[in-house]
Coordinates of C-alpha atoms in Angstrom, one line a residue:
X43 CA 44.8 48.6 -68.9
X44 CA 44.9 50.9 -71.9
X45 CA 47.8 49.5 -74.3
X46 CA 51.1 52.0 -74.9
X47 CA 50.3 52.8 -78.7
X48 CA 53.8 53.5 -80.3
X49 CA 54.3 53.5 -84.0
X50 CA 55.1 50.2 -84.1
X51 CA 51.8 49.0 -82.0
X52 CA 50.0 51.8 -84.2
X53 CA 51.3 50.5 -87.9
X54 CA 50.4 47.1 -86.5
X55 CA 46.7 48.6 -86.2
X56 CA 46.2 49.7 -89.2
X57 CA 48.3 47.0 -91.5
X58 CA 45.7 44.7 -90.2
X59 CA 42.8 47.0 -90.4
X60 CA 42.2 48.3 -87.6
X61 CA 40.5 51.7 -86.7
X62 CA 41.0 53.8 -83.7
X63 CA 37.8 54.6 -81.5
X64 CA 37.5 58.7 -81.7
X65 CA 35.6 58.4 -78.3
X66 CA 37.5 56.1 -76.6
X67 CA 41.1 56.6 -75.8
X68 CA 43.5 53.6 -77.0
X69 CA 40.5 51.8 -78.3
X70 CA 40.8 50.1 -81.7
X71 CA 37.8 48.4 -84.0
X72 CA 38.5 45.3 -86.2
X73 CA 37.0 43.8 -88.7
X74 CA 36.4 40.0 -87.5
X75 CA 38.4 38.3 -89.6
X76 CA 41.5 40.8 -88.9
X77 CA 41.1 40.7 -85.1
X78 CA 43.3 37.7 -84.4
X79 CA 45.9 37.7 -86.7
X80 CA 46.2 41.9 -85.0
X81 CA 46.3 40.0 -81.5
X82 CA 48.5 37.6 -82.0
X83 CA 51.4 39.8 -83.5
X84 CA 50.5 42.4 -80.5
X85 CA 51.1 39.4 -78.4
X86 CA 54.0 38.2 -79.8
X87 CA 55.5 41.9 -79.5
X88 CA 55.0 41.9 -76.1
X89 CA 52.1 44.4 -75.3
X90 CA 49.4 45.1 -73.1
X91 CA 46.1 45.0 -74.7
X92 CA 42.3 43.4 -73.7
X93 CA 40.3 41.7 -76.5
X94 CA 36.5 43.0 -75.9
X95 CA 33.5 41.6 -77.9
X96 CA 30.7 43.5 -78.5
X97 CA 28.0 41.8 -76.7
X98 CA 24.1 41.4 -78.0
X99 CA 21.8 44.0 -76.7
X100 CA 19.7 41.4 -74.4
X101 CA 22.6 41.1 -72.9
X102 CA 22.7 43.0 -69.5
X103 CA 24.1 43.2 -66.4
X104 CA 22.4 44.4 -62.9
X105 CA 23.5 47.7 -61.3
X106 CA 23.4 45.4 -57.9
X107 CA 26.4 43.4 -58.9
X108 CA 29.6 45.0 -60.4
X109 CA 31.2 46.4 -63.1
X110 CA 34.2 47.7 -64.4
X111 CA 34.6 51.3 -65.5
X112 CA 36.0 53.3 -68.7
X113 CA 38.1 55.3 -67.4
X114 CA 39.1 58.9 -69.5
X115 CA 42.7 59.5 -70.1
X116 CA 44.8 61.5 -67.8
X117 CA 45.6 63.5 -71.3
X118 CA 42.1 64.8 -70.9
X119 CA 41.6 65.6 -67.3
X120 CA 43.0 69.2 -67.4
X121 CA 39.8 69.9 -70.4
X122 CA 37.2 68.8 -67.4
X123 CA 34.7 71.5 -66.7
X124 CA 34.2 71.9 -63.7
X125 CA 37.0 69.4 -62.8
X126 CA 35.0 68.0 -59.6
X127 CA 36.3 64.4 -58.6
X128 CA 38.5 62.9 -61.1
X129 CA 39.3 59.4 -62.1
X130 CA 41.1 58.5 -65.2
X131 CA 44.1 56.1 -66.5
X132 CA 47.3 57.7 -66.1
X133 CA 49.6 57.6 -69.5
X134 CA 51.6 54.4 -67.5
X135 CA 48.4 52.4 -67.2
X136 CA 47.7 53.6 -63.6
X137 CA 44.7 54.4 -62.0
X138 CA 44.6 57.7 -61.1
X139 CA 42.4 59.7 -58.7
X140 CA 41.9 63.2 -57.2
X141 CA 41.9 64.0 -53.4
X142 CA 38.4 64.8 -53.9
X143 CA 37.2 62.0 -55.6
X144 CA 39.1 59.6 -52.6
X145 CA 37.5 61.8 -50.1
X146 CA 33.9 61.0 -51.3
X147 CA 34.6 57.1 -51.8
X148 CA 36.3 56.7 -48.6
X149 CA 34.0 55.9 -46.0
X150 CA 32.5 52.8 -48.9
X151 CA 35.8 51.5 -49.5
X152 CA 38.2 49.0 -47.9
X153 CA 41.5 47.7 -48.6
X154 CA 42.0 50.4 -50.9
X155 CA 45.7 52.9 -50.8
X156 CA 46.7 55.7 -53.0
X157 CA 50.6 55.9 -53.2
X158 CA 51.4 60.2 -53.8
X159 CA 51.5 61.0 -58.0
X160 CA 53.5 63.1 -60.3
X161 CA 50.4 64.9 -61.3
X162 CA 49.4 67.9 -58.5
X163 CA 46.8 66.5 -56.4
X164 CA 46.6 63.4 -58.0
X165 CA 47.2 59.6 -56.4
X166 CA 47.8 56.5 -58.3
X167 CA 45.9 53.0 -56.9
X168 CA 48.9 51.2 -55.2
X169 CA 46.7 48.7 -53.3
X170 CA 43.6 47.0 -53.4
X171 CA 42.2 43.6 -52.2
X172 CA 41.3 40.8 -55.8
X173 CA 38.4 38.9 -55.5
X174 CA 38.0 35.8 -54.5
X175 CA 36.4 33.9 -57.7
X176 CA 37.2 34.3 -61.2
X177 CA 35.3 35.6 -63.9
X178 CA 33.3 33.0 -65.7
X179 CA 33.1 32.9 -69.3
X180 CA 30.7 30.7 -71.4
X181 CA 32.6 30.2 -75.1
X182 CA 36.3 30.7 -75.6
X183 CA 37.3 31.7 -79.3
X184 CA 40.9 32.0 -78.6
X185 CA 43.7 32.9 -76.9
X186 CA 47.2 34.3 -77.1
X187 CA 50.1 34.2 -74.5
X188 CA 51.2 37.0 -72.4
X189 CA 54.2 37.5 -70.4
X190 CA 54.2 35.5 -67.0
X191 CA 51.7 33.7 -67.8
X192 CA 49.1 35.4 -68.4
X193 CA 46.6 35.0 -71.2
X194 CA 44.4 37.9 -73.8
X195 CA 40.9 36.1 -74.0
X196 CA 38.7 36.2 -76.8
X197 CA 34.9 34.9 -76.0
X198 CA 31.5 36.0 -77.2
X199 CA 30.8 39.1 -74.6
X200 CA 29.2 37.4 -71.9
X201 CA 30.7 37.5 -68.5
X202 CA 29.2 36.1 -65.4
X203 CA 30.4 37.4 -61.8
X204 CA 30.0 34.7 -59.0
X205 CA 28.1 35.2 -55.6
X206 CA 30.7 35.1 -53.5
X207 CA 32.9 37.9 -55.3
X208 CA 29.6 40.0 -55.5
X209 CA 29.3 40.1 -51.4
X210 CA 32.8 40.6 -51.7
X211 CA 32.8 43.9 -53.8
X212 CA 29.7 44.7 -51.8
X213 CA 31.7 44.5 -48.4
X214 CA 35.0 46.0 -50.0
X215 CA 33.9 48.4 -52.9
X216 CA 36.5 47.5 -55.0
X217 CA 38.9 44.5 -56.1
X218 CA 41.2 43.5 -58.8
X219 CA 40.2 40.5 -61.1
X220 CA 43.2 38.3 -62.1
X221 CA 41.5 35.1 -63.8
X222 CA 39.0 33.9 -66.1
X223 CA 37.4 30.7 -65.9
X224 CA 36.5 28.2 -68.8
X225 CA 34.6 25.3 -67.9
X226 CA 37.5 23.9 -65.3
X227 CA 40.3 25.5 -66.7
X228 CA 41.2 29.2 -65.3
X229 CA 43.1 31.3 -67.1
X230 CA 45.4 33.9 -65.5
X231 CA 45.0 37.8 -67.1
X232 CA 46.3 41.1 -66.7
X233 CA 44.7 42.8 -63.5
X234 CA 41.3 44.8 -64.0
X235 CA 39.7 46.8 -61.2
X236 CA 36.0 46.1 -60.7
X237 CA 34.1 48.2 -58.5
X238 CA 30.9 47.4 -56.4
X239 CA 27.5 48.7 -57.7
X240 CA 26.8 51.2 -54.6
X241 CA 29.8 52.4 -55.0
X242 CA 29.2 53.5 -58.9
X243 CA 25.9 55.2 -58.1
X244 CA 28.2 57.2 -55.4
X245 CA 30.3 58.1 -58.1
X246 CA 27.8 58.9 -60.3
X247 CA 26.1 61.0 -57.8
X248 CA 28.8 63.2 -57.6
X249 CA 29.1 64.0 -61.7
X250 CA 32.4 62.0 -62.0
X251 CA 32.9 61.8 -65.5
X252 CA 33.7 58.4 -68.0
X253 CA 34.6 57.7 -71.4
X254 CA 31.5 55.6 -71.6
X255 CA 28.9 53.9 -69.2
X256 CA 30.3 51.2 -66.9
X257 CA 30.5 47.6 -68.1
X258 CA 28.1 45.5 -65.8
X259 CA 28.9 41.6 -65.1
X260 CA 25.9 39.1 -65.4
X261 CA 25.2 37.3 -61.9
X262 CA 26.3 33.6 -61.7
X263 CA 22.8 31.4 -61.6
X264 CA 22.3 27.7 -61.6
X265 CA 21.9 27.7 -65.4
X266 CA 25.5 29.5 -65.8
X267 CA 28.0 27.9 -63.7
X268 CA 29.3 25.8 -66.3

């Protein structure tokens, strides 16, 4: 989920060189010798944040599997022309949706509620199934505590999606991820919706707009289960 960025989170930012992302909302560039000493006071402080590396370009998920999405702000949605189906992040890390957009991914989703919003016509995502396997990761630079433990994970990009959590999103549509996995050790995170890959193109179909092109997960193979 996108992090609250208050002054203090902001000073915190830039004291340790950070630079916000024009394109992306509450996304913040590092230098890599500044990125973990940022984390760990955000940590410490108590906020919600997600530690993404830039993976290599050869490095390239399948549309068949899943992915998860980057979501615009809801501080944007009333710019949207024409506004069509909407999904977006509301400003308390919710995810939000239009009646339209539920309408059109109703009949490929399951397991999936919408709770009524502040926001006219809107719904926030107060349900949805999590998938059955974690997310596997191949390196693990670091990591930093979070409330109840949980854990913000620092690894070299790659992220591999297991079989069974692919039939799962294919059966389903959608479905939280809660863990990563390291070897044998799993490691609990924050929540993170991932949505099947048929579902996407549905989406996509319909001119549903992103802040940037969905994130797709490598397939588990022999080779990669470690």
């Amino acid at each position: 989920m996108p992090p609250e960025v208050d002054r203090t989170a902001r000073q915190t930012l830039l004291r340790h060189g950070g630079t916000a992302d024009t394109q992306h909302a509450n996304t913040w560039k590092f230098p890599p010798d500044s990125l973990d000493a940022a984390a760990t006071e955000l940590a410490e402080n108590g906020y919600q944040f997600r530690v993404d590396c830039e993976p290599s370009p050869e490095i390239k998920g399948t549309q068949e599997g899943a992915a998860y999405l980057c979501l615009i702000s809801e501080d944007v949605l009333d710019d949207l022309d024409p506004a069509g189906p909407q999904l977006a992040y509301a400003d308390d890390g919710n995810i939000l949706a239009n009646s339209e957009l539920i309408s059109i991914i109703e009949p490929a989703v399951d397991g999936i509620r919408w709770s009524r919003h502040t926001r006219d016509d809107f719904w926030r995502l107060s349900q949805a199934h999590t998938i059955p396997e974690p997310i596997k990761i191949r390196t693990l630079f670091r990591k930093w505590p979070r409330p109840g433990g949980s854990w913000v994970i620092s690894h070299d990009g790659r992220e591999f999606i297991t079989k069974p959590s692919i039939q799962f999103l294919a059966r389903h549509g959608a479905g939280w991820t809660t863990e990563y996995q390291y070897r044998e050790q799993t490691y609990k995170r924050p929540p993170l919706l991932l949505w099947g890959g048929h579902v996407i193109s549905i989406l996509e179909s319909h001119g549903v707009q992103f802040a940037d092109a969905p994130v797709y997960y490598l397939k588990e193979t022999t080779e990669t289960s470690s």
